[in-house]
Amino acid sequence: MLTEPTLTSRHEDGWDIPLLVWRADRPLLAVSSAPLGGGIGVRHWVVNATVPMSYHRDDPADHLAELAGQLGLDGPGVGLLTGVDVAEVITRTDAGVRVWATVGLGIPVQAAAPDPAAPEPVPARRAAPAHRVGTVNIVVQVPARLGDAALVNAVATATEAKAQAIRELGLAGTGTPTDAVTVCCRADGEPSAYGGPRSAWGAPLARAVHAAVLAGGAATVVPWSERRTA
């Protein structure tokens, strides 16, 4: 399974920028919405890399692959990016399900927010406030085999639990535009068919994600690059 993450850094653009690295002691099956290693497949490692709020690269997957090479990571893996200092990772465990989350909420958005390009129903037009975009990156480890459908369901369950925590924090949003979820499980064994919030593995997954996002969201999180230059 995944090791506990190692906090390290890389020298980039004149800064020593933090990143977290998880290594698997055996190949894992994973589903992810990450820029690198997204989709479903066998994965050997996970990286969650802090980037400055001025990040402007339009090839995040290539960037993450470069970082993996610098770290000596072999085989396919998952790479995530965030403006949060990944040293502030929150960890929660429930019934064997392990969750790590870096929580940068800024001002969350509603998933089904009105199209900003659509005409307003009233004559007066008001400029939308400038919102700092945050990122919530969630990495989950389930100590059992999940079937492909259960893995997809587990992503939905993690997202529902995240949205529940955000609501309980009193914020009007369901997440941020750049959130990512990765769920890893054993690649062998009889696959479980379900990953919903009332399933054997989905229920503890939901509780652990909820607890991690609630704890991370309750803290004051300043983007790493802003804190560094303050």
PDB file of C-alpha atoms in Angstrom:
ATOM      1  CA  MET A   1       0.000   0.000   0.000  1.00  0.00           C
ATOM      2  CA  LEU A   2       1.019   3.665   0.063  1.00  0.00           C
ATOM      3  CA  THR A   3       3.692   4.792   2.474  1.00  0.00           C
ATOM      4  CA  GLU A   4       3.084   7.830   4.633  1.00  0.00           C
ATOM      5  CA  PRO A   5       3.990  10.821   2.456  1.00  0.00           C
ATOM      6  CA  THR A   6       7.499  12.230   2.510  1.00  0.00           C
ATOM      7  CA  LEU A   7       7.782  16.021   2.555  1.00  0.00           C
ATOM      8  CA  THR A   8      10.562  17.219   0.287  1.00  0.00           C
ATOM      9  CA  SER A   9      11.205  20.154  -2.044  1.00  0.00           C
ATOM     10  CA  ARG A  10      12.540  21.015  -5.471  1.00  0.00           C
ATOM     11  CA  HIS A  11      14.430  24.117  -6.595  1.00  0.00           C
ATOM     12  CA  GLU A  12      12.408  25.950  -9.209  1.00  0.00           C
ATOM     13  CA  ASP A  13      12.326  29.556 -10.407  1.00  0.00           C
ATOM     14  CA  GLY A  14      14.734  30.497  -7.632  1.00  0.00           C
ATOM     15  CA  TRP A  15      12.555  29.012  -4.875  1.00  0.00           C
ATOM     16  CA  ASP A  16      12.678  25.806  -2.863  1.00  0.00           C
ATOM     17  CA  ILE A  17       9.092  24.633  -3.327  1.00  0.00           C
ATOM     18  CA  PRO A  18       7.570  21.828  -1.220  1.00  0.00           C
ATOM     19  CA  LEU A  19       6.006  18.641  -2.468  1.00  0.00           C
ATOM     20  CA  LEU A  20       4.659  15.454  -0.922  1.00  0.00           C
ATOM     21  CA  VAL A  21       5.573  12.010  -2.233  1.00  0.00           C
ATOM     22  CA  TRP A  22       3.780   8.724  -1.548  1.00  0.00           C
ATOM     23  CA  ARG A  23       5.377   5.490  -2.742  1.00  0.00           C
ATOM     24  CA  ALA A  24       3.535   2.189  -3.043  1.00  0.00           C
ATOM     25  CA  ASP A  25       5.127  -0.961  -1.695  1.00  0.00           C
ATOM     26  CA  ARG A  26       3.228  -2.837  -4.394  1.00  0.00           C
ATOM     27  CA  PRO A  27       1.359  -1.677  -7.516  1.00  0.00           C
ATOM     28  CA  LEU A  28      -2.031  -0.188  -6.655  1.00  0.00           C
ATOM     29  CA  LEU A  29      -5.190   0.265  -8.672  1.00  0.00           C
ATOM     30  CA  ALA A  30      -6.215   3.910  -8.739  1.00  0.00           C
ATOM     31  CA  VAL A  31      -8.812   6.258 -10.117  1.00  0.00           C
ATOM     32  CA  SER A  32      -7.936   9.918 -10.327  1.00  0.00           C
ATOM     33  CA  SER A  33      -8.925  13.262 -11.790  1.00  0.00           C
ATOM     34  CA  ALA A  34      -5.329  14.523 -11.450  1.00  0.00           C
ATOM     35  CA  PRO A  35      -3.482  16.248 -14.329  1.00  0.00           C
ATOM     36  CA  LEU A  36      -0.988  13.369 -14.437  1.00  0.00           C
ATOM     37  CA  GLY A  37      -2.134   9.763 -14.124  1.00  0.00           C
ATOM     38  CA  GLY A  38      -5.826  10.555 -14.364  1.00  0.00           C
ATOM     39  CA  GLY A  39      -8.357   7.866 -15.193  1.00  0.00           C
ATOM     40  CA  ILE A  40      -8.218   4.270 -13.935  1.00  0.00           C
ATOM     41  CA  GLY A  41      -5.068   2.185 -13.936  1.00  0.00           C
ATOM     42  CA  VAL A  42      -2.215   0.686 -11.983  1.00  0.00           C
ATOM     43  CA  ARG A  43      -0.102   3.314 -10.220  1.00  0.00           C
ATOM     44  CA  HIS A  44       3.154   3.172  -8.237  1.00  0.00           C
ATOM     45  CA  TRP A  45       3.324   6.585  -6.574  1.00  0.00           C
ATOM     46  CA  VAL A  46       1.498   9.854  -5.886  1.00  0.00           C
ATOM     47  CA  VAL A  47       2.939  13.391  -5.855  1.00  0.00           C
ATOM     48  CA  ASN A  48       1.165  16.492  -4.548  1.00  0.00           C
ATOM     49  CA  ALA A  49       3.232  19.523  -5.522  1.00  0.00           C
ATOM     50  CA  THR A  50       2.884  23.073  -4.289  1.00  0.00           C
ATOM     51  CA  VAL A  51       3.062  25.749  -6.976  1.00  0.00           C
ATOM     52  CA  PRO A  52       3.081  29.550  -6.632  1.00  0.00           C
ATOM     53  CA  MET A  53      -0.169  31.399  -7.234  1.00  0.00           C
ATOM     54  CA  SER A  54       1.538  32.904 -10.292  1.00  0.00           C
ATOM     55  CA  TYR A  55       1.786  29.426 -11.854  1.00  0.00           C
ATOM     56  CA  HIS A  56       1.375  29.832 -15.592  1.00  0.00           C
ATOM     57  CA  ARG A  57       2.488  26.593 -17.236  1.00  0.00           C
ATOM     58  CA  ASP A  58      -0.062  25.173 -19.653  1.00  0.00           C
ATOM     59  CA  ASP A  59       1.464  21.673 -19.540  1.00  0.00           C
ATOM     60  CA  PRO A  60       0.896  20.531 -15.928  1.00  0.00           C
ATOM     61  CA  ALA A  61       1.107  16.833 -16.819  1.00  0.00           C
ATOM     62  CA  ASP A  62       4.537  17.326 -18.404  1.00  0.00           C
ATOM     63  CA  HIS A  63       5.646  19.438 -15.459  1.00  0.00           C
ATOM     64  CA  LEU A  64       4.603  16.734 -12.998  1.00  0.00           C
ATOM     65  CA  ALA A  65       6.329  14.070 -15.078  1.00  0.00           C
ATOM     66  CA  GLU A  66       9.518  16.144 -14.872  1.00  0.00           C
ATOM     67  CA  LEU A  67       9.180  16.326 -11.085  1.00  0.00           C
ATOM     68  CA  ALA A  68       8.654  12.568 -10.892  1.00  0.00           C
ATOM     69  CA  GLY A  69      11.824  12.042 -12.901  1.00  0.00           C
ATOM     70  CA  GLN A  70      13.787  14.325 -10.575  1.00  0.00           C
ATOM     71  CA  LEU A  71      12.508  12.270  -7.634  1.00  0.00           C
ATOM     72  CA  GLY A  72      13.536   9.003  -9.254  1.00  0.00           C
ATOM     73  CA  LEU A  73       9.973   7.675  -9.343  1.00  0.00           C
ATOM     74  CA  ASP A  74       9.516   4.708 -11.656  1.00  0.00           C
ATOM     75  CA  GLY A  75       6.453   3.501 -13.481  1.00  0.00           C
ATOM     76  CA  PRO A  76       3.107   5.259 -13.841  1.00  0.00           C
ATOM     77  CA  GLY A  77       1.889   7.445 -10.990  1.00  0.00           C
ATOM     78  CA  VAL A  78      -0.460  10.280 -10.065  1.00  0.00           C
ATOM     79  CA  GLY A  79       0.558  13.943  -9.954  1.00  0.00           C
ATOM     80  CA  LEU A  80      -1.415  16.797  -8.401  1.00  0.00           C
ATOM     81  CA  LEU A  81      -0.790  20.546  -8.090  1.00  0.00           C
ATOM     82  CA  THR A  82      -1.938  23.066  -5.490  1.00  0.00           C
ATOM     83  CA  GLY A  83      -1.232  26.584  -4.280  1.00  0.00           C
ATOM     84  CA  VAL A  84      -1.441  25.300  -0.697  1.00  0.00           C
ATOM     85  CA  ASP A  85       1.716  24.500   1.252  1.00  0.00           C
ATOM     86  CA  VAL A  86       1.568  20.697   1.134  1.00  0.00           C
ATOM     87  CA  ALA A  87       3.306  20.587   4.521  1.00  0.00           C
ATOM     88  CA  GLU A  88      -0.159  21.443   5.870  1.00  0.00           C
ATOM     89  CA  VAL A  89      -1.608  18.101   4.747  1.00  0.00           C
ATOM     90  CA  ILE A  90      -4.437  16.803   6.936  1.00  0.00           C
ATOM     91  CA  THR A  91      -4.637  13.056   7.611  1.00  0.00           C
ATOM     92  CA  ARG A  92      -7.641  11.084   8.835  1.00  0.00           C
ATOM     93  CA  THR A  93      -8.320   7.337   9.123  1.00  0.00           C
ATOM     94  CA  ASP A  94     -11.625   5.509   9.530  1.00  0.00           C
ATOM     95  CA  ALA A  95     -12.017   1.707   9.614  1.00  0.00           C
ATOM     96  CA  GLY A  96      -8.789   1.212   7.690  1.00  0.00           C
ATOM     97  CA  VAL A  97      -9.462   3.865   5.039  1.00  0.00           C
ATOM     98  CA  ARG A  98      -6.682   6.477   5.044  1.00  0.00           C
ATOM     99  CA  VAL A  99      -7.228   9.998   3.695  1.00  0.00           C
ATOM    100  CA  TRP A 100      -4.776  12.821   3.087  1.00  0.00           C
ATOM    101  CA  ALA A 101      -6.081  16.240   2.069  1.00  0.00           C
ATOM    102  CA  THR A 102      -4.545  19.614   1.298  1.00  0.00           C
ATOM    103  CA  VAL A 103      -7.366  22.091   1.734  1.00  0.00           C
ATOM    104  CA  GLY A 104      -7.324  25.507   0.073  1.00  0.00           C
ATOM    105  CA  LEU A 105     -10.851  26.830  -0.142  1.00  0.00           C
ATOM    106  CA  GLY A 106     -10.408  30.549  -0.795  1.00  0.00           C
ATOM    107  CA  ILE A 107     -13.974  31.355  -1.820  1.00  0.00           C
ATOM    108  CA  PRO A 108     -15.535  28.125  -3.115  1.00  0.00           C
ATOM    109  CA  VAL A 109     -17.811  28.010  -6.124  1.00  0.00           C
ATOM    110  CA  GLN A 110     -21.138  26.296  -6.604  1.00  0.00           C
ATOM    111  CA  ALA A 111     -20.783  23.494  -9.134  1.00  0.00           C
ATOM    112  CA  ALA A 112     -23.936  24.606 -10.957  1.00  0.00           C
ATOM    113  CA  ALA A 113     -23.237  28.321 -10.821  1.00  0.00           C
ATOM    114  CA  PRO A 114     -24.929  30.406 -13.542  1.00  0.00           C
ATOM    115  CA  ASP A 115     -22.998  30.821 -16.761  1.00  0.00           C
ATOM    116  CA  PRO A 116     -21.135  34.153 -16.367  1.00  0.00           C
ATOM    117  CA  ALA A 117     -21.484  34.730 -20.113  1.00  0.00           C
ATOM    118  CA  ALA A 118     -25.272  34.404 -19.998  1.00  0.00           C
ATOM    119  CA  PRO A 119     -27.406  37.589 -19.995  1.00  0.00           C
ATOM    120  CA  GLU A 120     -28.533  38.687 -16.557  1.00  0.00           C
ATOM    121  CA  PRO A 121     -32.296  38.676 -15.940  1.00  0.00           C
ATOM    122  CA  VAL A 122     -32.209  42.235 -14.572  1.00  0.00           C
ATOM    123  CA  PRO A 123     -31.040  45.425 -16.311  1.00  0.00           C
ATOM    124  CA  ALA A 124     -28.416  46.366 -13.737  1.00  0.00           C
ATOM    125  CA  ARG A 125     -25.136  44.554 -14.250  1.00  0.00           C
ATOM    126  CA  ARG A 126     -22.700  44.206 -11.390  1.00  0.00           C
ATOM    127  CA  ALA A 127     -19.094  43.114 -11.788  1.00  0.00           C
ATOM    128  CA  ALA A 128     -18.348  39.815 -10.113  1.00  0.00           C
ATOM    129  CA  PRO A 129     -15.861  40.105  -7.239  1.00  0.00           C
ATOM    130  CA  ALA A 130     -12.345  38.825  -7.823  1.00  0.00           C
ATOM    131  CA  HIS A 131     -12.092  35.505  -6.007  1.00  0.00           C
ATOM    132  CA  ARG A 132      -8.897  33.758  -5.060  1.00  0.00           C
ATOM    133  CA  VAL A 133      -9.066  30.257  -6.480  1.00  0.00           C
ATOM    134  CA  GLY A 134      -8.197  27.531  -3.985  1.00  0.00           C
ATOM    135  CA  THR A 135      -7.648  23.829  -4.482  1.00  0.00           C
ATOM    136  CA  VAL A 136      -8.711  20.808  -2.435  1.00  0.00           C
ATOM    137  CA  ASN A 137      -6.599  17.766  -3.288  1.00  0.00           C
ATOM    138  CA  ILE A 138      -7.771  14.496  -1.729  1.00  0.00           C
ATOM    139  CA  VAL A 139      -5.808  11.241  -1.737  1.00  0.00           C
ATOM    140  CA  VAL A 140      -7.606   8.141  -0.426  1.00  0.00           C
ATOM    141  CA  GLN A 141      -6.302   4.659   0.302  1.00  0.00           C
ATOM    142  CA  VAL A 142      -8.724   1.757   0.661  1.00  0.00           C
ATOM    143  CA  PRO A 143      -7.154  -1.445   2.073  1.00  0.00           C
ATOM    144  CA  ALA A 144      -9.165  -3.725  -0.205  1.00  0.00           C
ATOM    145  CA  ARG A 145      -9.841  -4.238  -3.902  1.00  0.00           C
ATOM    146  CA  LEU A 146     -12.561  -2.113  -5.464  1.00  0.00           C
ATOM    147  CA  GLY A 147     -14.081  -2.876  -8.841  1.00  0.00           C
ATOM    148  CA  ASP A 148     -13.916  -0.218 -11.539  1.00  0.00           C
ATOM    149  CA  ALA A 149     -17.486   0.935 -10.940  1.00  0.00           C
ATOM    150  CA  ALA A 150     -16.850   1.040  -7.190  1.00  0.00           C
ATOM    151  CA  LEU A 151     -13.764   3.194  -7.770  1.00  0.00           C
ATOM    152  CA  VAL A 152     -15.800   5.687  -9.774  1.00  0.00           C
ATOM    153  CA  ASN A 153     -18.487   5.594  -7.090  1.00  0.00           C
ATOM    154  CA  ALA A 154     -15.799   6.219  -4.436  1.00  0.00           C
ATOM    155  CA  VAL A 155     -14.774   9.432  -6.210  1.00  0.00           C
ATOM    156  CA  ALA A 156     -18.396  10.594  -6.099  1.00  0.00           C
ATOM    157  CA  THR A 157     -18.610   9.656  -2.414  1.00  0.00           C
ATOM    158  CA  ALA A 158     -15.426  11.594  -1.607  1.00  0.00           C
ATOM    159  CA  THR A 159     -16.776  14.604  -3.489  1.00  0.00           C
ATOM    160  CA  GLU A 160     -20.109  14.451  -1.648  1.00  0.00           C
ATOM    161  CA  ALA A 161     -18.290  14.276   1.695  1.00  0.00           C
ATOM    162  CA  LYS A 162     -16.118  17.251   0.720  1.00  0.00           C
ATOM    163  CA  ALA A 163     -19.193  19.280  -0.239  1.00  0.00           C
ATOM    164  CA  GLN A 164     -20.856  18.333   3.062  1.00  0.00           C
ATOM    165  CA  ALA A 165     -17.826  19.611   4.997  1.00  0.00           C
ATOM    166  CA  ILE A 166     -17.761  22.859   3.017  1.00  0.00           C
ATOM    167  CA  ARG A 167     -21.444  23.420   3.785  1.00  0.00           C
ATOM    168  CA  GLU A 168     -20.854  22.747   7.484  1.00  0.00           C
ATOM    169  CA  LEU A 169     -18.053  25.313   7.424  1.00  0.00           C
ATOM    170  CA  GLY A 170     -20.693  27.855   6.437  1.00  0.00           C
ATOM    171  CA  LEU A 171     -19.306  28.452   2.949  1.00  0.00           C
ATOM    172  CA  ALA A 172     -21.537  28.842  -0.079  1.00  0.00           C
ATOM    173  CA  GLY A 173     -19.892  26.369  -2.402  1.00  0.00           C
ATOM    174  CA  THR A 174     -19.410  22.750  -3.330  1.00  0.00           C
ATOM    175  CA  GLY A 175     -15.681  22.921  -4.037  1.00  0.00           C
ATOM    176  CA  THR A 176     -13.249  24.931  -6.143  1.00  0.00           C
ATOM    177  CA  PRO A 177     -12.673  24.844  -9.917  1.00  0.00           C
ATOM    178  CA  THR A 178      -9.376  22.983  -9.539  1.00  0.00           C
ATOM    179  CA  ASP A 179     -10.115  20.242  -6.975  1.00  0.00           C
ATOM    180  CA  ALA A 180      -8.805  16.729  -7.610  1.00  0.00           C
ATOM    181  CA  VAL A 181      -9.525  13.328  -6.073  1.00  0.00           C
ATOM    182  CA  THR A 182      -7.403  10.180  -6.157  1.00  0.00           C
ATOM    183  CA  VAL A 183      -8.620   6.858  -4.739  1.00  0.00           C
ATOM    184  CA  CYS A 184      -6.119   3.996  -4.475  1.00  0.00           C
ATOM    185  CA  CYS A 185      -6.872   0.393  -3.558  1.00  0.00           C
ATOM    186  CA  ARG A 186      -5.293  -3.037  -3.701  1.00  0.00           C
ATOM    187  CA  ALA A 187      -4.826  -4.385  -7.207  1.00  0.00           C
ATOM    188  CA  ASP A 188      -5.473  -7.980  -6.145  1.00  0.00           C
ATOM    189  CA  GLY A 189      -8.257  -9.828  -4.375  1.00  0.00           C
ATOM    190  CA  GLU A 190     -11.983 -10.154  -4.914  1.00  0.00           C
ATOM    191  CA  PRO A 191     -13.288  -6.765  -6.028  1.00  0.00           C
ATOM    192  CA  SER A 192     -15.962  -5.008  -4.010  1.00  0.00           C
ATOM    193  CA  ALA A 193     -18.785  -3.851  -6.258  1.00  0.00           C
ATOM    194  CA  TYR A 194     -19.807  -0.741  -4.316  1.00  0.00           C
ATOM    195  CA  GLY A 195     -18.220   2.538  -3.250  1.00  0.00           C
ATOM    196  CA  GLY A 196     -21.268   4.594  -2.298  1.00  0.00           C
ATOM    197  CA  PRO A 197     -21.676   6.360   1.061  1.00  0.00           C
ATOM    198  CA  ARG A 198     -23.524   3.411   2.645  1.00  0.00           C
ATOM    199  CA  SER A 199     -21.244   0.689   1.312  1.00  0.00           C
ATOM    200  CA  ALA A 200     -18.678  -1.203   3.372  1.00  0.00           C
ATOM    201  CA  TRP A 201     -15.769   0.920   2.137  1.00  0.00           C
ATOM    202  CA  GLY A 202     -17.604   4.022   0.969  1.00  0.00           C
ATOM    203  CA  ALA A 203     -18.998   4.818   4.428  1.00  0.00           C
ATOM    204  CA  PRO A 204     -15.608   5.073   6.201  1.00  0.00           C
ATOM    205  CA  LEU A 205     -14.181   6.810   3.130  1.00  0.00           C
ATOM    206  CA  ALA A 206     -16.888   9.463   3.383  1.00  0.00           C
ATOM    207  CA  ARG A 207     -16.337   9.959   7.108  1.00  0.00           C
ATOM    208  CA  ALA A 208     -12.558  10.272   6.726  1.00  0.00           C
ATOM    209  CA  VAL A 209     -12.791  12.732   3.803  1.00  0.00           C
ATOM    210  CA  HIS A 210     -15.402  14.774   5.641  1.00  0.00           C
ATOM    211  CA  ALA A 211     -13.231  14.955   8.775  1.00  0.00           C
ATOM    212  CA  ALA A 212     -10.097  15.924   6.810  1.00  0.00           C
ATOM    213  CA  VAL A 213     -11.764  18.677   4.771  1.00  0.00           C
ATOM    214  CA  LEU A 214     -13.588  19.992   7.835  1.00  0.00           C
ATOM    215  CA  ALA A 215     -10.314  20.226   9.780  1.00  0.00           C
ATOM    216  CA  GLY A 216      -8.385  21.754   6.893  1.00  0.00           C
ATOM    217  CA  GLY A 217     -11.128  24.213   6.032  1.00  0.00           C
ATOM    218  CA  ALA A 218     -11.418  25.433   9.616  1.00  0.00           C
ATOM    219  CA  ALA A 219      -7.806  26.650   9.537  1.00  0.00           C
ATOM    220  CA  THR A 220      -6.638  29.870   7.918  1.00  0.00           C
ATOM    221  CA  VAL A 221      -4.779  28.794   4.798  1.00  0.00           C
ATOM    222  CA  VAL A 222      -2.596  31.345   3.057  1.00  0.00           C
ATOM    223  CA  PRO A 223      -1.240  30.374  -0.373  1.00  0.00           C
ATOM    224  CA  TRP A 224       2.348  29.192  -0.044  1.00  0.00           C
ATOM    225  CA  SER A 225       3.775  31.849  -2.358  1.00  0.00           C
ATOM    226  CA  GLU A 226       1.963  34.690  -0.570  1.00  0.00           C
ATOM    227  CA  ARG A 227       3.085  33.503   2.842  1.00  0.00           C
ATOM    228  CA  ARG A 228       6.640  33.093   1.589  1.00  0.00           C
ATOM    229  CA  THR A 229       6.843  36.673   0.323  1.00  0.00           C
ATOM    230  CA  ALA A 230       4.940  38.253   3.224  1.00  0.00           C
TER     231      ALA A 230
END
